[in-house]
Coordinates of C-alpha atoms in Angstrom, one line a residue:
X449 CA 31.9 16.3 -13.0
X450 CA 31.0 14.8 -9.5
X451 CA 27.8 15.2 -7.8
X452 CA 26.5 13.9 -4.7
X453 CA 23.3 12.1 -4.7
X454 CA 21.0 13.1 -1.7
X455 CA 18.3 11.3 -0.2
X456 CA 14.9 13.4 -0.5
X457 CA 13.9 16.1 1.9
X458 CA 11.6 14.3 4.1
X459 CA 8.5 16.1 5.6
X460 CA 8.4 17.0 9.5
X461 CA 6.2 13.6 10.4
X462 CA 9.3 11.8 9.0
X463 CA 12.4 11.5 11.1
X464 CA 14.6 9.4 8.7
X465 CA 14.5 6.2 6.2
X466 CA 16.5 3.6 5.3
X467 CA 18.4 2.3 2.0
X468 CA 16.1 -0.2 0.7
X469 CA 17.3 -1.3 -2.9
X470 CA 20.3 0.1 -4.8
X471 CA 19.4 -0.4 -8.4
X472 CA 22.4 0.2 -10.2
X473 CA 26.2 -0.3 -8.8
X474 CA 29.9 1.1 -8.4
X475 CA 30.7 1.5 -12.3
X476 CA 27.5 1.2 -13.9
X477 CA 26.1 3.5 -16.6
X478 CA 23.0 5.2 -16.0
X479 CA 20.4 7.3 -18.0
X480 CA 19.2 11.0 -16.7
X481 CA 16.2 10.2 -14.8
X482 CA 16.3 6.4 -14.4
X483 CA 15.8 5.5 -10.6
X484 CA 19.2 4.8 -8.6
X485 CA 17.9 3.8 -5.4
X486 CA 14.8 3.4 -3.7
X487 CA 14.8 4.9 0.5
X488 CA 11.6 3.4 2.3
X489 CA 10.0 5.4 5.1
X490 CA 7.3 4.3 7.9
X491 CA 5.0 5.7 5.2
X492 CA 6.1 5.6 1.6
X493 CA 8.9 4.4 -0.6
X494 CA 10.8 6.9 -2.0
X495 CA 12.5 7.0 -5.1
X496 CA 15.9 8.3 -5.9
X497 CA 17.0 8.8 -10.0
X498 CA 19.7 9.7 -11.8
X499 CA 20.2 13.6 -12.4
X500 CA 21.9 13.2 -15.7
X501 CA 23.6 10.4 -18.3
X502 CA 26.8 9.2 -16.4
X503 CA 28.0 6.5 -13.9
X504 CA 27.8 5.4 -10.2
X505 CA 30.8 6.4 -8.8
X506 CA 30.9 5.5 -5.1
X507 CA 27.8 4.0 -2.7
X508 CA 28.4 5.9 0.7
X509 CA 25.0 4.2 2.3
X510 CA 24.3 0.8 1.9
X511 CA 21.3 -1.4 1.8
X512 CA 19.6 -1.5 5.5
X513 CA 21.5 1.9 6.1
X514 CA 19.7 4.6 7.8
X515 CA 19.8 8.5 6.0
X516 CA 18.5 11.6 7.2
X517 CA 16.8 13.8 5.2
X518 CA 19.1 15.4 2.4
X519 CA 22.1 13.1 3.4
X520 CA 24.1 12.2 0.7
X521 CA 23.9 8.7 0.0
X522 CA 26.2 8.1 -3.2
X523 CA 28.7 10.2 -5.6
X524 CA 27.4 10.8 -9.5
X525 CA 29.9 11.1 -12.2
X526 CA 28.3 13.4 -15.4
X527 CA 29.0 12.4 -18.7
X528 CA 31.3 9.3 -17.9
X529 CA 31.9 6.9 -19.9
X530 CA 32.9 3.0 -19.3
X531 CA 33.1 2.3 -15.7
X532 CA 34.2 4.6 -13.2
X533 CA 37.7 4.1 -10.8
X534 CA 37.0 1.4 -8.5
X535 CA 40.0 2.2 -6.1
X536 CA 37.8 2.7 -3.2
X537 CA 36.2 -0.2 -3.0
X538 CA 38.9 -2.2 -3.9
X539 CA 40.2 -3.2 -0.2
X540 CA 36.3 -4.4 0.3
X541 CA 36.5 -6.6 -3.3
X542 CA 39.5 -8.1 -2.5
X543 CA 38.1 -10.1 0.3
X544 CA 35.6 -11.6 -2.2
X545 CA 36.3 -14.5 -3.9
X546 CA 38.2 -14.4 -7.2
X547 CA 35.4 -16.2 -8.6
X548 CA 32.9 -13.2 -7.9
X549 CA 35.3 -11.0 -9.8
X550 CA 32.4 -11.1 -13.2
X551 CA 29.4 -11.3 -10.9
X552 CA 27.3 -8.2 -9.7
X553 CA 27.5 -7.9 -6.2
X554 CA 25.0 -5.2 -4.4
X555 CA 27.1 -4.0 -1.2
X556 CA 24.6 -5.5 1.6
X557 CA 25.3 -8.9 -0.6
X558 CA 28.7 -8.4 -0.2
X559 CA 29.4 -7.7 3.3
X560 CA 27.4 -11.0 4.2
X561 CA 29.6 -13.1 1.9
X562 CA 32.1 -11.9 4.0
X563 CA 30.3 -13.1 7.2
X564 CA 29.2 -16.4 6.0
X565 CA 32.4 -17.1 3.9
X566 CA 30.4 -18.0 0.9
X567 CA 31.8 -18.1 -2.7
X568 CA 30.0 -15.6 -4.7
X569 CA 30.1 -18.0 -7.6
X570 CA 27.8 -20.6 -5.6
X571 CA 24.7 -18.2 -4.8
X572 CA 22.6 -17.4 -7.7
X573 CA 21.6 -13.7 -8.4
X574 CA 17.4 -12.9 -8.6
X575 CA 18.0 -8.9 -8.6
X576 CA 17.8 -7.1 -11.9
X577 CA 20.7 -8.7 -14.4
X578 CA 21.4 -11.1 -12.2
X579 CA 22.3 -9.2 -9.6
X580 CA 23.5 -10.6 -5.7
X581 CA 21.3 -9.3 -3.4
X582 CA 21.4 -9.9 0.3
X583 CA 18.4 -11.8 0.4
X584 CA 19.7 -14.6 -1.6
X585 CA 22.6 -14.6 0.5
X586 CA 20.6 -14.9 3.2
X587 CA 18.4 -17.9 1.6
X588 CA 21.6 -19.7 0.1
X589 CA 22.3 -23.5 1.0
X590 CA 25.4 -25.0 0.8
X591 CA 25.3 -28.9 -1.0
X592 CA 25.0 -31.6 1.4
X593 CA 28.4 -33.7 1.6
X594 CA 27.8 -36.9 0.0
X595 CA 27.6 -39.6 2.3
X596 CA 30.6 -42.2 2.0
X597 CA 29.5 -45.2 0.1
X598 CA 27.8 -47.8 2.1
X599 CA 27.0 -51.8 1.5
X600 CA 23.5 -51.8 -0.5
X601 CA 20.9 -52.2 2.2
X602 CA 17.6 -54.2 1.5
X603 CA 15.1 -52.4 -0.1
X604 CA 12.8 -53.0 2.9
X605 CA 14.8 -51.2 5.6
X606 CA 15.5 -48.2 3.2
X607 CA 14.6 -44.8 5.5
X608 CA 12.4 -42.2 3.6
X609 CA 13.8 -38.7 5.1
X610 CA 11.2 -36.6 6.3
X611 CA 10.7 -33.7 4.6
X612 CA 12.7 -30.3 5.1
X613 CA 11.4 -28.1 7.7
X614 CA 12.6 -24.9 6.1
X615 CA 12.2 -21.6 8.0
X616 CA 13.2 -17.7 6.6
X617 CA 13.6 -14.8 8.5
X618 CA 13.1 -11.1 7.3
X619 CA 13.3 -8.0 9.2
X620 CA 10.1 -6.1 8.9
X621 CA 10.1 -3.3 6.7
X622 CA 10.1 0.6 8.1
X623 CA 6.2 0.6 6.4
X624 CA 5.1 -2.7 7.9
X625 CA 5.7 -1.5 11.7
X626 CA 4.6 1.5 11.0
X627 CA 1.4 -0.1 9.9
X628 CA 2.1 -2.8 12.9
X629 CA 2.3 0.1 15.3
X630 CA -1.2 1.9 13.9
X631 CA -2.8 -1.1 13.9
X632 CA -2.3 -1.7 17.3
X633 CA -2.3 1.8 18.7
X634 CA -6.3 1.8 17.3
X635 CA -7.0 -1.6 19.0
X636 CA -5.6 0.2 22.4
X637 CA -6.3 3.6 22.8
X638 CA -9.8 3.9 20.9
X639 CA -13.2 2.1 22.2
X640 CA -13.9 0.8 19.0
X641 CA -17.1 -1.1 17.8
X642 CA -18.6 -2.4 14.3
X643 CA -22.2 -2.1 13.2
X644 CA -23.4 -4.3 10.3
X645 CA -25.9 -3.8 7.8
X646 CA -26.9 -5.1 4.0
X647 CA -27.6 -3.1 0.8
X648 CA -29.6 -4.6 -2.3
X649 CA -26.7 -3.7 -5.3
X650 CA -29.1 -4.4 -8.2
X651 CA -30.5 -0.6 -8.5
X652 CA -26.6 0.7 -9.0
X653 CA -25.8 -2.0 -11.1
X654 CA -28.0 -1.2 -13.3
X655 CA -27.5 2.5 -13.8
X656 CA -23.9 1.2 -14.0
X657 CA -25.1 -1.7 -16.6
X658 CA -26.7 1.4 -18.6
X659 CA -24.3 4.1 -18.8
X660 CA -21.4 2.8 -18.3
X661 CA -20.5 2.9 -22.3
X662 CA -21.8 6.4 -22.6
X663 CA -20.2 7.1 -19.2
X664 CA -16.2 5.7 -20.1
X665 CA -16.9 7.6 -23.8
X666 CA -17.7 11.0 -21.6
X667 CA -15.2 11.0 -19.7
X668 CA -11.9 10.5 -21.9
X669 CA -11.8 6.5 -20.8
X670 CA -12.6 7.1 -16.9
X671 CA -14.8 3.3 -16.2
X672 CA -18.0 3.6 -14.0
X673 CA -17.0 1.2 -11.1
X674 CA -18.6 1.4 -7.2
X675 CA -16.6 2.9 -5.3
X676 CA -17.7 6.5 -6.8
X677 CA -21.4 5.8 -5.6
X678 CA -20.4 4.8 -2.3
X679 CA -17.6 7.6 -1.9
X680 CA -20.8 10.4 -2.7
X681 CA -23.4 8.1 -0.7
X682 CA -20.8 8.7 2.1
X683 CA -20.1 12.4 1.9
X684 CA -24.1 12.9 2.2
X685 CA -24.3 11.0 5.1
X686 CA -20.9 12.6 6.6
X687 CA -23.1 16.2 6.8
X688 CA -26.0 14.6 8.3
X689 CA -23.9 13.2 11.2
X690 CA -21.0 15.6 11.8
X691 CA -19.8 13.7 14.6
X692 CA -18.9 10.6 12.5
X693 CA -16.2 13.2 10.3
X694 CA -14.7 14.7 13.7
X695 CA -11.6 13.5 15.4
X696 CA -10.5 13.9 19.0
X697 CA -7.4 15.9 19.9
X698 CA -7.0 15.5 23.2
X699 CA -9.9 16.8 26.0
X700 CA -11.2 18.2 22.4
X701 CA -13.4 17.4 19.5
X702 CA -12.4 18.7 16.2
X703 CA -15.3 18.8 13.8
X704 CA -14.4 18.9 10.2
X705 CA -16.5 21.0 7.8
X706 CA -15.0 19.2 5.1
X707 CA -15.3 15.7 3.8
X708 CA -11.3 13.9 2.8
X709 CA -12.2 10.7 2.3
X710 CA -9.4 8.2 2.6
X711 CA -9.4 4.8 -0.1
X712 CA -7.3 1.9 1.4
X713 CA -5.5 0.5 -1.2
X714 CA -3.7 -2.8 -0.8
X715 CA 0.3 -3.0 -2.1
X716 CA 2.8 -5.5 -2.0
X717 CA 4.6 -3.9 0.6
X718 CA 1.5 -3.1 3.0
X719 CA -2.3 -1.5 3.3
X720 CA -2.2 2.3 2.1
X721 CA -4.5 5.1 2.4
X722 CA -4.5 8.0 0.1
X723 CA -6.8 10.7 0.3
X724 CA -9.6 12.2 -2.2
X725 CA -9.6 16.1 -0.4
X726 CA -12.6 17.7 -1.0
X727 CA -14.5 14.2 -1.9
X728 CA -17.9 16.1 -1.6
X729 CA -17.0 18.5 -4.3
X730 CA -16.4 15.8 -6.6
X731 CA -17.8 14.4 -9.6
X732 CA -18.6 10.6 -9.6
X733 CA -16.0 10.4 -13.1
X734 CA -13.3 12.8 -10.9
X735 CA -13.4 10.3 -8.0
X736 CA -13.4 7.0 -10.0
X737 CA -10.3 8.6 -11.8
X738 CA -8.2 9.7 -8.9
X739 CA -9.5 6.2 -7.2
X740 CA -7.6 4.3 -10.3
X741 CA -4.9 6.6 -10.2
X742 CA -4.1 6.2 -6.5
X743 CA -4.2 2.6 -7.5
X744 CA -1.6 2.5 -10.1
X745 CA 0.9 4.9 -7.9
X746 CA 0.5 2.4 -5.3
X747 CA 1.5 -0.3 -7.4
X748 CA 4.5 1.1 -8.7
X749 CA 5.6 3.0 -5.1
X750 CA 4.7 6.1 -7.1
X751 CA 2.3 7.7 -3.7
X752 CA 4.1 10.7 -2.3
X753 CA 3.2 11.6 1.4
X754 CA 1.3 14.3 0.9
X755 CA -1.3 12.0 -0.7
X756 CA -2.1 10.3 2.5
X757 CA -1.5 12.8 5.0
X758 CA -5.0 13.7 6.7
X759 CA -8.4 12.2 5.8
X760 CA -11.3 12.8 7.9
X761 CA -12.8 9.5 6.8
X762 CA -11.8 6.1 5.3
X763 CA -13.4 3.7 2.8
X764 CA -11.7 0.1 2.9
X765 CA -12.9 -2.4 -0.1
X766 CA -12.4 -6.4 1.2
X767 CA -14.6 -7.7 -1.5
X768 CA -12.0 -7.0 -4.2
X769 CA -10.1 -10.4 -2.3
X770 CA -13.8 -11.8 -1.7
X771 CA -14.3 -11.0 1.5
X772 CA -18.1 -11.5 2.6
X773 CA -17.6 -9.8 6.2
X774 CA -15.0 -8.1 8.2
X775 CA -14.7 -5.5 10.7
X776 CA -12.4 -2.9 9.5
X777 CA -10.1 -1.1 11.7
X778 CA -9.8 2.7 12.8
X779 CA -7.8 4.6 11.1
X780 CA -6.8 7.1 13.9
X781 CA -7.3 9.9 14.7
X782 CA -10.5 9.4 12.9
X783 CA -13.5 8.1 14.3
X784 CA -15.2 5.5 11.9
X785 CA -14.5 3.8 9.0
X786 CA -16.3 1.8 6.5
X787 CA -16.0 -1.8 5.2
X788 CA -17.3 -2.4 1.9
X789 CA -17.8 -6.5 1.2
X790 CA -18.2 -9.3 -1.8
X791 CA -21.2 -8.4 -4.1
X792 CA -22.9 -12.0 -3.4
X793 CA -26.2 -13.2 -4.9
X794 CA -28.8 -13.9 -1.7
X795 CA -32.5 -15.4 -1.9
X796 CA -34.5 -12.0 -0.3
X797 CA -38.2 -11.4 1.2
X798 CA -39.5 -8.5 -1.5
X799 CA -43.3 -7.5 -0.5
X800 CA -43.7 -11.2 0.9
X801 CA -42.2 -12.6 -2.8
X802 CA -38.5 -14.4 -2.7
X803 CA -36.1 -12.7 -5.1
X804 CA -32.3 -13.9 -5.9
X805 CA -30.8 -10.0 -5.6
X806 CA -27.1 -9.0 -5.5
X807 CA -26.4 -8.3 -1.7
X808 CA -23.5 -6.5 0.1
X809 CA -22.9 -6.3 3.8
X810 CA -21.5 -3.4 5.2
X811 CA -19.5 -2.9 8.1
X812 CA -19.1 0.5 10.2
X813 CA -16.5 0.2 12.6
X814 CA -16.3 3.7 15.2
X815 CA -14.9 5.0 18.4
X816 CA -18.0 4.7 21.0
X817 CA -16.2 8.2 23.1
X818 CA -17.8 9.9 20.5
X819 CA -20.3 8.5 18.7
X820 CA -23.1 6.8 20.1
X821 CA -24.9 3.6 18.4
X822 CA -27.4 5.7 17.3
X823 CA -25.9 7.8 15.4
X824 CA -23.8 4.9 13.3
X825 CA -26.2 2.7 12.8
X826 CA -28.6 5.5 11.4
X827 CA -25.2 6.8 9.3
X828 CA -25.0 3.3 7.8
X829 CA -28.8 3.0 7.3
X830 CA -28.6 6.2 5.3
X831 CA -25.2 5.2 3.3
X832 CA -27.9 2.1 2.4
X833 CA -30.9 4.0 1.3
X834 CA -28.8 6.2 -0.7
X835 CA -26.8 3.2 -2.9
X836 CA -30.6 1.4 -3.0
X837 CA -32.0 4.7 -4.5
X838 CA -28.9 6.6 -6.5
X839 CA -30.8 9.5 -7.7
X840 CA -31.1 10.5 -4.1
X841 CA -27.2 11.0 -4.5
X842 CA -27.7 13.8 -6.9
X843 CA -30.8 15.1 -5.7
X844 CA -29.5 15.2 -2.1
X845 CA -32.3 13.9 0.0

């Protein structure tokens, strides 16, 4: 039995996608569930699996191909066995090589043999089984003729040849201009400003260095890490300045009685920013779970949509790479976001005594239309005390 396979129904915010990796081809067996083809938006990758043990029958859309939501991108034959009838592609095989008859060809791969006039047999495969992407199509270089022999010259007039100077090109991906075109739309359109400051680590690492056995044991594996102090520290200080969780719409300001704190979380294929909704209702374990489970999802392409749509306010980590000091960008339409930074032993003036303690700098970067200096560098003042002094977290104050 036939049955087409559709690309997913894409929220309203997303227009359309576009076919970013066929994972299995024309003829190949397939397990139920095992993913078919991945469709990238200007937000998330999208992935697209089998709906039952059987065999690609036909690709309709290609890699690079744009699909609307629900169009049907391939046909799925049930329960077949061996590898289904090729005849529709057979006009498009038979201007490939003879030699590329055994090789796995992805259709993108194909159509640019065709363009270049490259044997198939000549470019080697790096998708999955070997397979021909269009990439390494893209990358191949033919041999160099050998030069016709020549009378030995003397060895002191021999030529070194300078050294290749070997460029690529790559179209951008739909999630790196959309992040391209955020990016810059903050840089434009918001007057945006950073405000520094330092907190002294050594009274949370501690309290982490203490509990952090009984902590993981308590909470069915969940580790104690950082980013759960400074995701509470900033929900505290989000009530105390409302204007810093607002967002302007327009001639208006909307203030949020709610704290959704975004995470930035770094992928291979760009920065992403899921959301913990509700952040000030949640437990330091709660947060440091969802914060390693937005991490793994974004690793394997596993974040849906809804799990960075909104946020009222964003936490961005640069000291995971070991950065010292950076000023984060807006995330619009939000009005401030916060830079957390390397964990870097300093010399420091205690009481007029010199101590070695674990320092962080802290970066606040906000739209100046509606918050005034003031009010962000007394936010990040009170993000400080409250990391310096954890039990404030729980006792509110």
């Amino acid at each position: 039995m036939s049955t087409e396979i559709k690309a997913p129904t894409f929220p309203e915010s997303v227009a359309d996608g576009s076919i970013a990796t066929w994972h299995k081809q024309v003829g190949e067996a397939v397990s139920r569930d095992e993913p078919l083809v991945d469709i990238e938006t200007d937000k998330v990758v999208l992935e697209v699996v089998a709906p039952a043990d059987g065999v690609l029958k036909e690709i309709i859309k290609n890699e690079g191909d744009t699909v609307l939501s629900d169009e049907v991108v391939a046909v799925f034959e049930e329960g077949a066995a061996g590898e289904a009838p090729k005849a529709e592609s057979a006009p498009e095989a038979a201007q490939v090589p003879a030699a590329s008859e055994d090789l796995k060809i992805s259709p993108a791969a194909r159509k640019a043999l065709e363009e270049k006039g490259i044997d198939a047999s000549a470019v080697k495969g790096t998708g999955k089984g070997g397979l021909i992407t269009k990439e390494d199509v893209m990358n191949y270089q033919a041999p160099a003729a050998k030069p016709a022999a020549a009378a030995p010259a003397p060895a002191a007039e021999v030529d070194v040849p300078a050294g290749e100077r070997v460029e690529k090109r790559v179209a951008m991906t739909r999630l790196r201009k959309r992040i391209a075109e955020r990016l810059l739309e903050a840089s434009q359109t918001t007057a945006m400003l950073t405000t520094f400051n330092e907190v002294n680590m050594k009274p949370v690492m501690e309290l982490r260095k203490q509990y952090k056995d009984l902590f993981e044991k308590s909470h069915n594996g969940t580790r104690l890490g950082f980013m759960g102090f400074f995701v509470k520290a900033a929900c505290e200080a989000l009530k105390r300045f409302p204007a810093v969780n607002a967002s302007i719409d327009g001639d208006d300001i909307v203030y949020h009685g709610y704290q959704d704190v975004g995470v930035a979380v770094s992928t291979d294929k760009g920065l992403v920013v899921p959301v913990l909704r509700d952040a000030d209702h949640m437990s330091l374990a709660k947060i440091e779970d969802k914060v390693r489970d937005f991490g793994l999802r974004a690793r394997d392409g596993k974040l849906g949509i809804e799990d960075m749509t909104g946020g009222t306010f964003t936490i961005t980590n640069g000291g995971v790479f070991g950065s010292l000091l950076s000023t984060p960008i807006l995330n619009p339409p939000q009005t401030a976001i916060l830079g957390m930074h390397k964990i870097q032993e300093r010399p420091m003036a205690v009481n007029g005594q010199v101590e070695v303690l674990p320092m962080m700098y802290l970066a606040l970067s906000y739209d100046h239309r509606l918050i005034d200096g003031k009010d962000a560098v007394q936010f990040l003042v009170t993000i400080k005390d409250l990391i310096e002094d954890p039990a404030r977290i729980l006792l509110e104050v």
